[in-house]
Amino acid sequence: MNTDMDVDAENQMELEEKTRLINQVLELQHTLEDLSARVDAVKEGNLKLKSENQVLGQYIEYLMSVPSVFQTTDMKSKRE
């Protein structure tokens, strides 16, 4: 009779351990999904910033190539 109780207790412990492990795996899967979503969001933001930087760089290059913008400022300061 003790052996049946021991087997039942052992089975119960194994079942509890399996349940605990399954819950842990599910929690880790959710964490991984959350992290993956955050990485995707950061990548998207990074691409947007790169695009904005490129536009700003082109604008600055354009301003630097237009001599009248800076000559006007230089001439005003020489007059004063």
CSV table of N, CA, C and O in Angstrom, one decimal:
chain,number,residue,atom,x,y,z
A,1,MET,N,0.8,-1.2,0.0
A,1,MET,CA,0.0,0.0,0.0
A,1,MET,C,0.9,1.3,0.0
A,1,MET,O,0.5,2.2,-0.7
A,2,ASN,N,1.9,1.2,0.7
A,2,ASN,CA,2.9,2.4,0.7
A,2,ASN,C,3.4,2.6,-0.7
A,2,ASN,O,3.7,3.8,-1.0
A,3,THR,N,3.6,1.6,-1.4
A,3,THR,CA,4.2,1.8,-2.7
A,3,THR,C,3.3,2.5,-3.7
A,3,THR,O,3.7,3.3,-4.5
A,4,ASP,N,2.0,2.2,-3.6
A,4,ASP,CA,1.0,2.9,-4.4
A,4,ASP,C,1.0,4.4,-4.0
A,4,ASP,O,0.9,5.2,-4.9
A,5,MET,N,1.0,4.7,-2.8
A,5,MET,CA,1.0,6.1,-2.3
A,5,MET,C,2.3,6.8,-2.8
A,5,MET,O,2.3,8.0,-3.2
A,6,ASP,N,3.4,6.1,-2.7
A,6,ASP,CA,4.7,6.7,-3.2
A,6,ASP,C,4.7,6.9,-4.7
A,6,ASP,O,5.1,8.0,-5.1
A,7,VAL,N,4.1,6.0,-5.4
A,7,VAL,CA,4.0,6.2,-6.9
A,7,VAL,C,3.1,7.4,-7.2
A,7,VAL,O,3.4,8.2,-8.0
A,8,ASP,N,1.9,7.5,-6.5
A,8,ASP,CA,1.0,8.6,-6.7
A,8,ASP,C,1.7,9.9,-6.3
A,8,ASP,O,1.5,10.9,-7.1
A,9,ALA,N,2.4,9.9,-5.3
A,9,ALA,CA,3.1,11.2,-4.9
A,9,ALA,C,4.2,11.5,-5.9
A,9,ALA,O,4.3,12.7,-6.2
A,10,GLU,N,4.9,10.5,-6.4
A,10,GLU,CA,5.9,10.8,-7.4
A,10,GLU,C,5.3,11.3,-8.7
A,10,GLU,O,5.8,12.2,-9.3
A,11,ASN,N,4.2,10.7,-9.1
A,11,ASN,CA,3.4,11.1,-10.3
A,11,ASN,C,2.9,12.6,-10.1
A,11,ASN,O,3.0,13.4,-11.0
A,12,GLN,N,2.4,12.9,-8.9
A,12,GLN,CA,2.0,14.2,-8.6
A,12,GLN,C,3.1,15.2,-8.7
A,12,GLN,O,3.0,16.3,-9.3
A,13,MET,N,4.3,14.9,-8.2
A,13,MET,CA,5.4,15.7,-8.2
A,13,MET,C,5.9,16.0,-9.7
A,13,MET,O,6.2,17.1,-10.1
A,14,GLU,N,5.9,14.9,-10.5
A,14,GLU,CA,6.3,15.0,-11.9
A,14,GLU,C,5.3,15.9,-12.6
A,14,GLU,O,5.7,16.7,-13.4
A,15,LEU,N,4.0,15.7,-12.4
A,15,LEU,CA,3.0,16.5,-13.0
A,15,LEU,C,3.2,18.0,-12.6
A,15,LEU,O,3.1,18.9,-13.5
A,16,GLU,N,3.4,18.3,-11.4
A,16,GLU,CA,3.6,19.7,-10.9
A,16,GLU,C,4.9,20.3,-11.6
A,16,GLU,O,4.9,21.4,-12.0
A,17,GLU,N,6.0,19.5,-11.7
A,17,GLU,CA,7.2,19.9,-12.3
A,17,GLU,C,7.0,20.2,-13.8
A,17,GLU,O,7.4,21.2,-14.3
A,18,LYS,N,6.2,19.3,-14.5
A,18,LYS,CA,5.9,19.6,-15.9
A,18,LYS,C,5.1,20.8,-16.1
A,18,LYS,O,5.4,21.6,-17.0
A,19,THR,N,4.1,21.0,-15.2
A,19,THR,CA,3.3,22.2,-15.3
A,19,THR,C,4.1,23.4,-15.1
A,19,THR,O,3.9,24.4,-15.8
A,20,ARG,N,5.0,23.4,-14.1
A,20,ARG,CA,5.8,24.6,-13.8
A,20,ARG,C,6.7,24.9,-15.0
A,20,ARG,O,6.9,26.0,-15.4
A,21,LEU,N,7.3,23.8,-15.6
A,21,LEU,CA,8.2,24.0,-16.8
A,21,LEU,C,7.4,24.6,-18.0
A,21,LEU,O,7.9,25.5,-18.7
A,22,ILE,N,6.2,24.0,-18.2
A,22,ILE,CA,5.4,24.5,-19.3
A,22,ILE,C,5.0,26.0,-19.1
A,22,ILE,O,5.1,26.8,-20.0
A,23,ASN,N,4.7,26.4,-17.9
A,23,ASN,CA,4.4,27.8,-17.6
A,23,ASN,C,5.6,28.7,-17.8
A,23,ASN,O,5.5,29.8,-18.3
A,24,GLN,N,6.8,28.2,-17.4
A,24,GLN,CA,8.0,28.9,-17.6
A,24,GLN,C,8.3,29.1,-19.1
A,24,GLN,O,8.7,30.2,-19.5
A,25,VAL,N,8.1,28.1,-19.9
A,25,VAL,CA,8.3,28.2,-21.3
A,25,VAL,C,7.3,29.2,-22.0
A,25,VAL,O,7.7,30.0,-22.8
A,26,LEU,N,6.1,29.1,-21.6
A,26,LEU,CA,5.1,30.1,-22.1
A,26,LEU,C,5.4,31.5,-21.7
A,26,LEU,O,5.3,32.4,-22.6
A,27,GLU,N,5.9,31.7,-20.5
A,27,GLU,CA,6.3,33.0,-20.1
A,27,GLU,C,7.5,33.5,-20.9
A,27,GLU,O,7.5,34.7,-21.4
A,28,LEU,N,8.5,32.7,-21.1
A,28,LEU,CA,9.6,33.0,-22.0
A,28,LEU,C,9.2,33.3,-23.4
A,28,LEU,O,9.8,34.2,-24.0
A,29,GLN,N,8.3,32.6,-23.9
A,29,GLN,CA,7.8,32.8,-25.3
A,29,GLN,C,7.2,34.2,-25.4
A,29,GLN,O,7.4,35.0,-26.3
A,30,HIS,N,6.4,34.6,-24.4
A,30,HIS,CA,5.7,35.9,-24.4
A,30,HIS,C,6.8,37.0,-24.3
A,30,HIS,O,6.7,38.0,-25.0
A,31,THR,N,7.8,36.8,-23.4
A,31,THR,CA,8.9,37.7,-23.3
A,31,THR,C,9.6,37.9,-24.6
A,31,THR,O,9.9,39.0,-25.0
A,32,LEU,N,9.9,36.8,-25.3
A,32,LEU,CA,10.6,36.8,-26.6
A,32,LEU,C,9.7,37.6,-27.6
A,32,LEU,O,10.3,38.4,-28.4
A,33,GLU,N,8.4,37.4,-27.6
A,33,GLU,CA,7.5,38.1,-28.5
A,33,GLU,C,7.6,39.6,-28.3
A,33,GLU,O,7.6,40.4,-29.2
A,34,ASP,N,7.6,40.0,-27.0
A,34,ASP,CA,7.6,41.4,-26.6
A,34,ASP,C,8.9,42.0,-27.1
A,34,ASP,O,9.0,43.1,-27.6
A,35,LEU,N,10.0,41.3,-26.8
A,35,LEU,CA,11.3,41.8,-27.2
A,35,LEU,C,11.4,41.9,-28.7
A,35,LEU,O,12.0,42.9,-29.2
A,36,SER,N,10.9,41.0,-29.4
A,36,SER,CA,10.9,41.0,-30.9
A,36,SER,C,10.2,42.2,-31.4
A,36,SER,O,10.6,42.9,-32.3
A,37,ALA,N,9.0,42.5,-30.8
A,37,ALA,CA,8.2,43.6,-31.2
A,37,ALA,C,9.0,44.9,-30.9
A,37,ALA,O,8.9,45.9,-31.8
A,38,ARG,N,9.6,45.0,-29.8
A,38,ARG,CA,10.4,46.2,-29.5
A,38,ARG,C,11.6,46.4,-30.4
A,38,ARG,O,11.8,47.5,-30.9
A,39,VAL,N,12.2,45.3,-30.8
A,39,VAL,CA,13.3,45.4,-31.8
A,39,VAL,C,12.8,45.9,-33.1
A,39,VAL,O,13.4,46.8,-33.7
A,40,ASP,N,11.7,45.4,-33.5
A,40,ASP,CA,11.1,45.8,-34.8
A,40,ASP,C,10.7,47.3,-34.7
A,40,ASP,O,11.0,48.0,-35.7
A,41,ALA,N,10.2,47.8,-33.6
A,41,ALA,CA,9.9,49.2,-33.5
A,41,ALA,C,11.1,50.1,-33.5
A,41,ALA,O,11.1,51.1,-34.1
A,42,VAL,N,12.2,49.6,-32.9
A,42,VAL,CA,13.4,50.4,-32.9
A,42,VAL,C,14.0,50.4,-34.3
A,42,VAL,O,14.5,51.4,-34.7
A,43,LYS,N,14.0,49.3,-35.0
A,43,LYS,CA,14.5,49.2,-36.4
A,43,LYS,C,13.7,50.2,-37.2
A,43,LYS,O,14.3,51.0,-38.0
A,44,GLU,N,12.4,50.3,-37.1
A,44,GLU,CA,11.6,51.2,-37.8
A,44,GLU,C,11.9,52.6,-37.5
A,44,GLU,O,12.1,53.4,-38.4
A,45,GLY,N,12.1,52.9,-36.3
A,45,GLY,CA,12.5,54.3,-35.9
A,45,GLY,C,13.9,54.6,-36.4
A,45,GLY,O,14.1,55.8,-36.8
A,46,ASN,N,14.8,53.7,-36.4
A,46,ASN,CA,16.1,53.9,-36.9
A,46,ASN,C,16.1,54.2,-38.4
A,46,ASN,O,16.7,55.2,-38.9
A,47,LEU,N,15.3,53.5,-39.2
A,47,LEU,CA,15.1,53.8,-40.6
A,47,LEU,C,14.6,55.1,-40.9
A,47,LEU,O,15.0,55.9,-41.8
A,48,LYS,N,13.6,55.5,-40.0
A,48,LYS,CA,13.0,56.8,-40.2
A,48,LYS,C,14.0,57.9,-39.9
A,48,LYS,O,14.1,58.9,-40.7
A,49,LEU,N,14.8,57.8,-38.8
A,49,LEU,CA,15.8,58.8,-38.5
A,49,LEU,C,16.9,58.8,-39.6
A,49,LEU,O,17.4,59.9,-39.9
A,50,LYS,N,17.3,57.7,-40.1
A,50,LYS,CA,18.3,57.7,-41.2
A,50,LYS,C,17.8,58.5,-42.4
A,50,LYS,O,18.5,59.2,-43.0
A,51,SER,N,16.5,58.3,-42.7
A,51,SER,CA,15.9,59.0,-43.9
A,51,SER,C,15.9,60.5,-43.6
A,51,SER,O,16.2,61.3,-44.5
A,52,GLU,N,15.5,60.9,-42.4
A,52,GLU,CA,15.5,62.3,-42.0
A,52,GLU,C,16.9,62.9,-42.1
A,52,GLU,O,17.0,64.0,-42.6
A,53,ASN,N,17.9,62.1,-41.6
A,53,ASN,CA,19.2,62.6,-41.6
A,53,ASN,C,19.7,62.8,-43.1
A,53,ASN,O,20.4,63.8,-43.4
A,54,GLN,N,19.3,61.9,-43.9
A,54,GLN,CA,19.7,62.0,-45.3
A,54,GLN,C,19.1,63.3,-46.0
A,54,GLN,O,19.8,64.0,-46.7
A,55,VAL,N,17.8,63.5,-45.7
A,55,VAL,CA,17.2,64.7,-46.2
A,55,VAL,C,17.9,66.0,-45.6
A,55,VAL,O,18.1,66.9,-46.4
A,56,LEU,N,18.1,66.0,-44.3
A,56,LEU,CA,18.8,67.2,-43.8
A,56,LEU,C,20.2,67.4,-44.4
A,56,LEU,O,20.6,68.5,-44.6
A,57,GLY,N,20.9,66.2,-44.6
A,57,GLY,CA,22.2,66.3,-45.2
A,57,GLY,C,22.2,66.9,-46.6
A,57,GLY,O,23.0,67.8,-47.0
A,58,GLN,N,21.2,66.5,-47.4
A,58,GLN,CA,21.0,67.1,-48.7
A,58,GLN,C,20.7,68.6,-48.6
A,58,GLN,O,21.2,69.4,-49.4
A,59,TYR,N,19.8,68.9,-47.7
A,59,TYR,CA,19.4,70.3,-47.5
A,59,TYR,C,20.7,71.2,-47.2
A,59,TYR,O,20.9,72.3,-47.7
A,60,ILE,N,21.5,70.7,-46.3
A,60,ILE,CA,22.7,71.4,-45.9
A,60,ILE,C,23.6,71.5,-47.0
A,60,ILE,O,24.2,72.6,-47.3
A,61,GLU,N,23.8,70.5,-47.8
A,61,GLU,CA,24.7,70.5,-49.0
A,61,GLU,C,24.1,71.6,-50.0
A,61,GLU,O,24.9,72.3,-50.5
A,62,TYR,N,22.8,71.6,-50.1
A,62,TYR,CA,22.2,72.6,-51.0
A,62,TYR,C,22.6,74.0,-50.5
A,62,TYR,O,23.0,74.9,-51.3
A,63,LEU,N,22.3,74.2,-49.2
A,63,LEU,CA,22.6,75.6,-48.6
A,63,LEU,C,24.1,75.9,-48.8
A,63,LEU,O,24.4,77.1,-49.1
A,64,MET,N,25.0,75.0,-48.6
A,64,MET,CA,26.4,75.3,-48.8
A,64,MET,C,26.8,75.6,-50.2
A,64,MET,O,27.7,76.3,-50.5
A,65,SER,N,26.0,75.0,-51.2
A,65,SER,CA,26.3,75.3,-52.6
A,65,SER,C,25.8,76.6,-53.1
A,65,SER,O,26.2,77.1,-54.1
A,66,VAL,N,24.9,77.2,-52.4
A,66,VAL,CA,24.3,78.4,-52.8
A,66,VAL,C,25.1,79.6,-52.2
A,66,VAL,O,25.0,79.8,-51.0
A,67,PRO,N,26.0,80.2,-53.0
A,67,PRO,CA,26.9,81.2,-52.5
A,67,PRO,C,26.2,82.4,-51.9
A,67,PRO,O,26.7,83.1,-51.0
A,68,SER,N,25.1,82.8,-52.5
A,68,SER,CA,24.4,84.1,-52.0
A,68,SER,C,24.0,84.0,-50.6
A,68,SER,O,23.9,85.0,-49.9
A,69,VAL,N,23.7,82.8,-50.1
A,69,VAL,CA,23.2,82.7,-48.7
A,69,VAL,C,24.3,83.2,-47.7
A,69,VAL,O,24.1,84.0,-46.8
A,70,PHE,N,25.5,82.7,-48.0
A,70,PHE,CA,26.6,83.1,-47.0
A,70,PHE,C,27.3,84.4,-47.4
A,70,PHE,O,27.9,85.1,-46.6
A,71,GLN,N,27.3,84.7,-48.7
A,71,GLN,CA,27.9,86.0,-49.1
A,71,GLN,C,27.2,87.2,-48.5
A,71,GLN,O,27.8,88.2,-48.1
A,72,THR,N,25.9,87.1,-48.5
A,72,THR,CA,25.1,88.2,-47.9
A,72,THR,C,25.4,88.4,-46.5
A,72,THR,O,25.6,89.5,-46.1
A,73,THR,N,25.6,87.4,-45.8
A,73,THR,CA,25.9,87.5,-44.3
A,73,THR,C,27.3,88.1,-44.2
A,73,THR,O,27.5,89.0,-43.4
A,74,ASP,N,28.3,87.6,-45.0
A,74,ASP,CA,29.6,88.1,-44.9
A,74,ASP,C,29.7,89.6,-45.3
A,74,ASP,O,30.4,90.4,-44.7
A,75,MET,N,28.9,90.0,-46.3
A,75,MET,CA,29.0,91.4,-46.8
A,75,MET,C,28.4,92.3,-45.7
A,75,MET,O,28.8,93.4,-45.5
A,76,LYS,N,27.3,91.9,-45.1
A,76,LYS,CA,26.7,92.7,-44.0
A,76,LYS,C,27.7,92.9,-42.9
A,76,LYS,O,27.8,94.0,-42.4
A,77,SER,N,28.4,91.9,-42.5
A,77,SER,CA,29.3,92.1,-41.4
A,77,SER,C,30.5,92.9,-41.8
A,77,SER,O,31.1,93.6,-40.9
A,78,LYS,N,30.9,92.9,-43.0
A,78,LYS,CA,32.0,93.8,-43.5
A,78,LYS,C,31.6,95.3,-43.5
A,78,LYS,O,32.4,96.1,-43.3
A,79,ARG,N,30.4,95.5,-43.9
A,79,ARG,CA,29.9,96.9,-43.9
A,79,ARG,C,29.8,97.5,-42.6
A,79,ARG,O,30.0,98.7,-42.4
A,80,GLU,N,29.5,96.8,-41.6
A,80,GLU,CA,29.4,97.3,-40.2
A,80,GLU,C,30.7,97.6,-39.6
A,80,GLU,O,31.6,98.1,-39.6
